[in-house]
Short mmCIF file of C-alpha atoms in Angstrom, two decimals:
data_model
loop_
_atom_site.label_atom_id
_atom_site.label_comp_id
_atom_site.label_asym_id
_atom_site.label_seq_id
_atom_site.Cartn_x
_atom_site.Cartn_y
_atom_site.Cartn_z
CA MET A 1 -24.39 26.92 -11.64
CA ARG A 2 -23.38 26.31 -15.24
CA GLN A 3 -23.25 29.31 -17.52
CA GLY A 4 -23.71 27.50 -20.79
CA LYS A 5 -21.18 25.56 -22.80
CA THR A 6 -18.76 28.43 -23.23
CA ARG A 7 -15.06 28.58 -22.50
CA ILE A 8 -15.21 30.05 -19.00
CA VAL A 9 -12.33 28.02 -17.52
CA ASP A 10 -8.57 28.31 -17.87
CA VAL A 11 -6.22 25.50 -16.78
CA ALA A 12 -2.95 25.65 -14.83
CA ILE A 13 -0.68 22.61 -14.95
CA ASN A 14 2.86 22.46 -13.56
CA VAL A 15 5.09 20.00 -15.39
CA PHE A 16 8.13 18.19 -14.00
CA GLY A 17 9.07 15.24 -16.20
CA LYS A 18 6.40 12.55 -16.81
CA PRO A 19 5.85 13.30 -20.53
CA ALA A 20 3.45 10.40 -21.12
CA GLN A 21 1.42 11.12 -18.00
CA THR A 22 1.36 14.82 -18.85
CA ALA A 23 -0.03 14.04 -22.29
CA LEU A 24 -2.62 11.68 -20.80
CA SER A 25 -3.71 14.28 -18.25
CA LEU A 26 -4.27 17.00 -20.83
CA LEU A 27 -5.65 14.93 -23.72
CA THR A 28 -8.21 13.15 -21.54
CA LEU A 29 -9.14 16.44 -19.86
CA MET A 30 -9.77 18.05 -23.24
CA HIS A 31 -11.65 15.00 -24.49
CA HIS A 32 -14.18 15.18 -21.66
CA SER A 33 -14.15 18.87 -20.68
CA GLY A 34 -12.70 20.77 -23.61
CA HIS A 35 -15.94 22.63 -24.26
CA TRP A 36 -15.43 24.51 -20.96
CA ILE A 37 -11.75 25.30 -21.46
CA ASP A 38 -10.05 28.23 -23.13
CA THR A 39 -6.35 28.63 -22.27
CA ILE A 40 -4.04 25.97 -20.81
CA TYR A 41 -1.12 27.47 -18.91
CA PHE A 42 1.64 24.89 -19.34
CA ILE A 43 4.14 25.82 -16.61
CA GLU A 44 7.34 23.86 -17.10
CA GLU A 45 9.70 23.67 -14.12
CA PRO A 46 13.22 24.97 -14.96
CA ASP A 47 15.11 21.80 -14.13
CA VAL A 48 17.38 19.38 -15.99
CA VAL A 49 14.63 16.76 -15.76
CA ASN A 50 12.48 18.81 -18.11
CA ASP A 51 15.49 19.41 -20.34
CA LEU A 52 15.69 15.63 -20.82
CA PHE A 53 12.06 15.15 -21.84
CA ALA A 54 10.35 16.58 -24.89
CA HIS A 55 6.81 17.81 -24.33
CA ALA A 56 6.78 19.25 -27.85
CA ASP A 57 4.22 16.76 -29.19
CA THR A 58 1.73 17.54 -26.44
CA ARG A 59 2.25 21.27 -26.78
CA ARG A 60 1.80 21.03 -30.56
CA LEU A 61 -1.44 19.04 -30.22
CA LEU A 62 -2.91 21.70 -27.95
CA GLY A 63 -1.93 24.44 -30.36
CA GLU A 64 -3.07 27.99 -29.73
CA ARG A 65 -4.93 27.03 -26.58
CA LEU A 66 -1.63 26.48 -24.80
CA VAL A 67 0.53 29.18 -23.21
CA HIS A 68 3.98 27.91 -22.31
CA PHE A 69 5.81 29.47 -19.35
CA ARG A 70 9.10 28.52 -17.75
CA PRO A 71 9.85 30.41 -14.52
CA ARG A 72 13.32 31.56 -13.55
CA PHE A 73 13.46 29.50 -10.36
CA MET A 74 12.40 26.05 -9.21
CA ASN A 75 11.16 26.05 -5.64
CA TRP A 76 10.94 22.29 -5.20
CA ARG A 77 9.65 21.91 -1.60
CA TYR A 78 11.30 24.98 -0.14
CA PRO A 79 9.15 27.05 2.24
CA VAL A 80 8.12 30.36 0.75
CA ASP A 81 10.27 33.39 1.47
CA ALA A 82 7.61 35.99 2.26
CA ALA A 83 10.13 38.82 1.89
CA ARG A 84 10.58 37.93 -1.78
CA LEU A 85 6.92 37.85 -2.80
CA GLY A 86 7.21 41.39 -4.13
CA ASP A 87 9.73 40.08 -6.69
CA ALA A 88 7.63 38.97 -9.66
CA ASP A 89 10.23 36.49 -10.92
CA TYR A 90 10.28 34.74 -7.54
CA ARG A 91 6.52 34.89 -7.01
CA LEU A 92 5.75 33.53 -10.47
CA SER A 93 8.01 30.56 -9.80
CA LEU A 94 5.54 29.32 -7.17
CA ARG A 95 3.38 26.55 -8.52
CA TYR A 96 0.34 27.75 -10.55
CA GLN A 97 1.00 31.43 -9.75
CA TYR A 98 1.68 32.47 -13.35
CA ALA A 99 -1.76 31.26 -14.40
CA PHE A 100 -3.35 32.70 -11.26
CA GLU A 101 -2.10 36.18 -12.17
CA ARG A 102 -2.62 35.93 -15.94
CA THR A 103 -6.04 34.32 -16.37
CA ASP A 104 -8.96 36.52 -17.33
CA LYS A 105 -11.55 33.77 -16.93
CA ASN A 106 -14.16 33.31 -14.23
CA TYR A 107 -12.59 30.02 -13.14
CA LEU A 108 -9.13 28.48 -13.00
CA LEU A 109 -8.66 24.70 -12.90
CA LEU A 110 -5.48 23.51 -11.16
CA LEU A 111 -4.26 20.15 -12.37
CA HIS A 112 -1.54 17.59 -11.68
CA ASN A 113 0.31 16.02 -14.61
CA ASP A 114 -0.42 12.43 -13.51
CA CYS A 115 -4.18 12.15 -14.01
CA GLU A 116 -6.47 10.32 -16.38
CA PHE A 117 -9.91 11.82 -16.88
CA ILE A 118 -12.78 9.40 -17.40
CA GLY A 119 -15.58 11.96 -17.19
CA ASP A 120 -16.35 15.68 -17.24
CA ALA A 121 -14.69 16.78 -14.01
CA VAL A 122 -14.88 20.44 -14.97
CA GLY A 123 -18.62 20.27 -15.51
CA LEU A 124 -19.05 18.53 -12.16
CA LEU A 125 -17.00 21.16 -10.34
CA LEU A 126 -18.88 23.99 -12.05
CA ASP A 127 -22.17 22.44 -10.98
CA ARG A 128 -21.03 22.10 -7.37
CA ILE A 129 -18.98 25.23 -6.70
CA GLY A 130 -21.98 27.48 -6.05
CA GLU A 131 -20.89 30.51 -4.02
CA ALA A 132 -17.71 28.83 -2.76
CA THR A 133 -14.24 30.15 -3.49
CA GLY A 134 -13.04 26.74 -4.62
CA ALA A 135 -14.29 23.23 -5.29
CA GLY A 136 -12.58 19.86 -5.26
CA GLU A 137 -11.64 17.27 -2.70
CA VAL A 138 -11.08 19.03 0.62
CA GLY A 139 -8.70 17.55 3.17
CA GLN A 140 -5.70 15.23 3.28
CA CYS A 141 -7.58 13.20 5.86
CA TRP A 142 -5.44 10.08 5.38
CA LEU A 143 -2.66 12.01 7.18
CA CYS A 144 -4.76 13.58 9.93
CA PRO A 145 -5.28 12.22 13.48
CA ALA A 146 -8.67 13.97 13.67
CA LYS A 147 -9.97 11.64 11.00
CA TYR A 148 -8.57 8.46 12.55
CA LEU A 149 -9.96 9.40 15.98
CA GLY A 150 -13.43 10.16 14.59
CA HIS A 151 -13.53 13.94 14.98
CA CYS A 152 -13.42 15.00 11.33
CA GLY A 153 -13.38 13.74 7.77
CA PRO A 154 -13.36 14.77 4.09
CA GLY A 155 -15.07 18.10 3.57
CA ARG A 156 -15.93 18.54 7.25
CA TYR A 157 -13.26 21.13 7.99
CA ARG A 158 -15.76 23.58 9.55
CA GLU A 159 -17.17 21.10 12.07
CA PHE A 160 -14.13 20.50 14.29
CA ARG A 161 -12.20 23.53 15.53
CA PRO A 162 -9.75 22.50 18.25
CA ASP A 163 -7.45 24.80 20.17
CA PHE A 164 -3.76 23.99 20.01
CA PRO A 165 -3.56 21.81 23.16
CA THR A 166 -6.46 19.71 21.84
CA LEU A 167 -4.81 19.38 18.44
CA ARG A 168 -1.52 18.36 20.01
CA GLY A 169 -3.37 15.80 22.11
CA LEU A 170 -4.76 14.18 18.96
CA TYR A 171 -1.28 13.73 17.53
CA ASP A 172 -0.09 12.28 20.82
CA ALA A 173 -3.08 9.93 21.11
CA LEU A 174 -2.83 8.42 17.64
CA ASP A 175 -1.51 4.86 17.42
CA PRO A 176 2.25 5.19 16.75
CA ALA A 177 1.92 2.67 13.91
CA ILE A 178 -0.18 5.19 11.94
CA TYR A 179 1.94 7.70 10.06
CA ARG A 180 1.47 11.34 10.94
CA ARG A 181 3.65 14.33 10.07
CA ARG A 182 5.82 15.69 12.85
CA TYR A 183 4.38 19.19 13.07
CA MET A 184 4.14 18.95 16.84
CA TRP A 185 7.78 18.15 17.58
CA GLU A 186 8.80 21.81 17.58
CA PRO A 187 5.76 23.85 16.51
CA ARG A 188 6.35 27.42 15.45
CA PRO A 189 4.16 30.27 16.70
CA GLU A 190 2.07 30.27 13.51
CA LEU A 191 0.77 26.76 14.15
CA VAL A 192 0.18 27.40 17.87
CA ALA A 193 -1.79 30.55 17.05
CA ASN A 194 -3.72 28.98 14.13
CA PRO A 195 -4.53 25.32 14.85
CA TRP A 196 -7.65 25.62 12.66
CA PRO A 197 -8.07 24.80 9.87
CA LEU A 198 -6.12 21.69 10.77
CA PRO A 199 -2.62 21.20 9.31
CA GLU A 200 -3.86 18.68 6.74
CA CYS A 201 -6.83 20.77 5.57
CA ARG A 202 -6.59 22.12 2.05
CA LEU A 203 -8.27 22.17 -1.34
CA ASN A 204 -6.37 19.26 -2.88
CA GLU A 205 -4.41 20.55 -5.84
CA TYR A 206 -4.43 17.50 -8.11
CA CYS A 207 -7.71 18.73 -9.57
CA CYS A 208 -9.61 21.69 -8.19
CA LEU A 209 -11.53 24.69 -9.46
CA ILE A 210 -11.05 28.23 -8.16
CA ASN A 211 -13.53 31.10 -8.48
CA MET A 212 -11.13 33.87 -9.44
CA ALA A 213 -13.48 36.75 -8.60
CA LYS A 214 -13.55 35.53 -5.01
CA ALA A 215 -9.98 34.30 -4.62
CA ARG A 216 -7.91 36.93 -6.43
CA PRO A 217 -8.72 40.02 -4.30
CA ASP A 218 -7.66 38.24 -1.09
CA THR A 219 -4.62 36.40 -2.50
CA CYS A 220 -1.07 37.66 -3.07
CA PRO A 221 -0.18 39.90 -4.86
CA ALA A 222 -3.56 41.66 -4.53
CA GLY A 223 -4.39 40.54 -0.99
CA PRO A 224 -2.95 39.15 2.25
CA ALA A 225 -3.40 35.40 1.68
CA ARG A 226 -0.24 33.57 0.70
CA PRO A 227 -0.09 32.18 -2.86
CA PHE A 228 -1.68 28.80 -3.51
CA GLY A 229 1.73 27.37 -4.45
CA ALA A 230 3.47 28.38 -1.22
CA TYR A 231 4.98 25.73 1.03
CA VAL A 232 5.22 26.91 4.65
CA ASP A 233 7.28 25.47 7.51
CA VAL A 234 5.42 25.45 10.85
CA GLY A 235 8.00 23.30 12.64
CA ASN A 236 11.75 23.42 13.04
CA PRO A 237 13.11 24.59 9.66
CA GLU A 238 16.33 22.69 10.33
CA THR A 239 14.52 19.33 10.23
CA GLY A 240 11.93 19.85 7.48
CA GLU A 241 9.41 17.96 9.62
CA GLY A 242 6.95 20.84 9.66
CA VAL A 243 6.53 21.73 5.98
CA LEU A 244 2.88 22.18 5.03
CA ASP A 245 1.85 21.01 1.56
CA ILE A 246 1.02 23.30 -1.32
CA GLY A 247 -2.40 24.88 -0.84
CA VAL A 248 -2.55 24.51 2.95
CA ALA A 249 -1.36 28.02 3.84
CA TRP A 250 -3.58 29.58 1.14
CA PHE A 251 -6.60 27.54 2.25
CA GLY A 252 -6.11 28.45 5.91
CA ASP A 253 -5.58 32.13 5.16
CA LEU A 254 -8.79 32.30 3.13
CA VAL A 255 -10.91 30.20 5.50
CA ARG A 256 -9.93 32.46 8.38
CA ARG A 257 -11.08 35.40 6.22
CA GLY A 258 -14.51 33.81 5.75
CA HIS A 259 -14.10 31.96 2.44
CA GLU A 260 -15.84 28.63 1.96
CA PHE A 261 -14.87 25.60 -0.10
CA ALA A 262 -17.05 22.88 -1.62
CA HIS A 263 -15.98 19.26 -1.12
CA VAL A 264 -16.57 17.41 -4.40
CA PRO A 265 -15.43 13.75 -4.68
CA LEU A 266 -13.87 13.21 -8.10
CA ALA A 267 -13.39 9.44 -8.39
CA SER A 268 -16.24 9.19 -10.90
CA CYS A 269 -14.41 11.56 -13.27
CA LEU A 270 -10.70 10.90 -12.95
CA ARG A 271 -7.97 8.57 -11.85
CA HIS A 272 -4.98 10.05 -10.03
CA ALA A 273 -1.69 8.15 -9.99
CA VAL A 274 -0.88 6.58 -6.62
CA GLY A 275 2.43 7.73 -5.20
CA GLY A 276 2.94 10.33 -7.90
CA HIS A 277 5.46 12.39 -5.94
CA LYS A 278 7.27 9.28 -4.71
CA ALA A 279 7.75 8.19 -8.32
CA LEU A 280 10.27 11.00 -8.75
CA PHE A 281 12.56 9.07 -6.39
CA ASP A 282 11.67 5.52 -7.48
CA THR A 283 12.88 4.67 -10.98
CA ASP A 284 10.88 1.45 -11.25
CA LEU A 285 7.64 3.17 -10.21
CA TYR A 286 8.30 6.11 -12.52
CA VAL A 287 8.91 3.89 -15.55
CA ARG A 288 5.92 1.70 -14.74
CA GLN A 289 3.57 4.69 -14.51
CA GLU A 290 4.91 6.16 -17.75
CA GLU A 291 4.42 2.81 -19.51
CA GLN A 292 0.88 2.57 -18.17
CA ALA A 293 0.13 6.08 -19.44
CA LEU A 294 1.52 5.20 -22.88
CA ALA A 295 -0.66 2.10 -23.02
CA VAL A 296 -3.76 4.17 -22.26
CA LEU A 297 -2.76 6.81 -24.82
CA ASN A 298 -2.37 4.07 -27.44
CA ALA A 299 -5.74 2.56 -26.58
CA ARG A 300 -7.70 5.81 -26.36
CA PHE A 301 -6.05 8.01 -28.97
CA GLY A 302 -4.31 5.61 -31.33
CA ALA A 303 -0.83 6.94 -30.59
CA THR A 304 2.21 4.83 -31.34
CA SER A 305 5.38 4.84 -29.25
CA SER A 306 6.66 7.66 -31.46
CA GLY A 307 3.83 9.85 -30.23
CA LYS A 308 2.16 9.97 -33.68
CA LYS A 309 -1.18 8.50 -34.59
CA ASP A 310 -1.13 5.33 -36.61
CA GLY A 311 -1.00 6.08 -40.29
CA SER A 312 0.12 9.68 -39.82
#
C-alpha cells in the first residue's frame, strides 16, 4: 500500500561502464518516480573500464541525492567466499550490499544500469508489494526446464516443488536444442539437498523492490541468508557450469525461511536492454546500445553529445 508521495525509497545501482545507458536509467527513473526516491547509492565497480568512462555528468545532475561508493574489490562472477563475509571490505564489494547495509528507508530499489523507464515502476511496485519481502519479476523462466515442460512459470515458484531426482529428470527430458545451464552435470550437495526453489528462481535484479524491515533481519550480516549480490557455485567449481546468478541464493535462503515475493510484470513501465551482460564482450553490441541510449537522452532531455543541454 502506498504511504503518500514521500521519499520512502532508496536506490542501489551498480555501474560497470555504459555511461550513456547509466544516465538513461537514472534520469528516466527520476523523471517518472523521483517523488518516491531519496538517496541513490551509485556503486561504481573498481575496474579499469570505469576508469575509462566519466560518469561525472550524471553524478552532478543527481546532486545531493547521490552517494558514490567504490568498493575495494570487484567480484565479477566469482562465487561468494562465505568465510570472508565477516570482512566488511569484501562483503561490501558484493553487488548492492553497500546500499543494503546503509539505507535507512522502508524500501530499497535495485536497478540495472541498462534500463529506460517509461512509467512509474516504483509506484507500481509499492502498490503490489503488500506483505511480501520483495516485488518484481520472479523467475528466469526462459532458462528453466520446468517452464518449457509446463510445470511452472513466472511468479509460480510456490506451486511446483520437485525433489532432486524429479528436477534432474526435467533437465534430462528437455529437448537438447533448448539451452539450459549445466547444473546437473556434477551437482554439489547444496543443490541435491535444496532443489526448491528451482535453480532459476529469483527476484530478478534488473528492477526490484525490497522491504528492508522484512529482508534485513534475515540477511547477512544480520541474519543467515546469503547477501543478494552473492554468486554461488552448485556444480563443479572447476568448470563454472554451476554458478547461480545474483539473487538466486538469497531468494532461496529467504523462501525456505518463509518469506514471500510478489511477481510484478514491469514491461508497462520500463525497457531493459536485451543482452546487456553479453554487450560487455561484444563491441558492436555495446556501441550500438550506447548510441541508442544517447539518442533517447537527446530526444527526451535535450542533451547534446557533450552531455550538456542545448543552449547551456
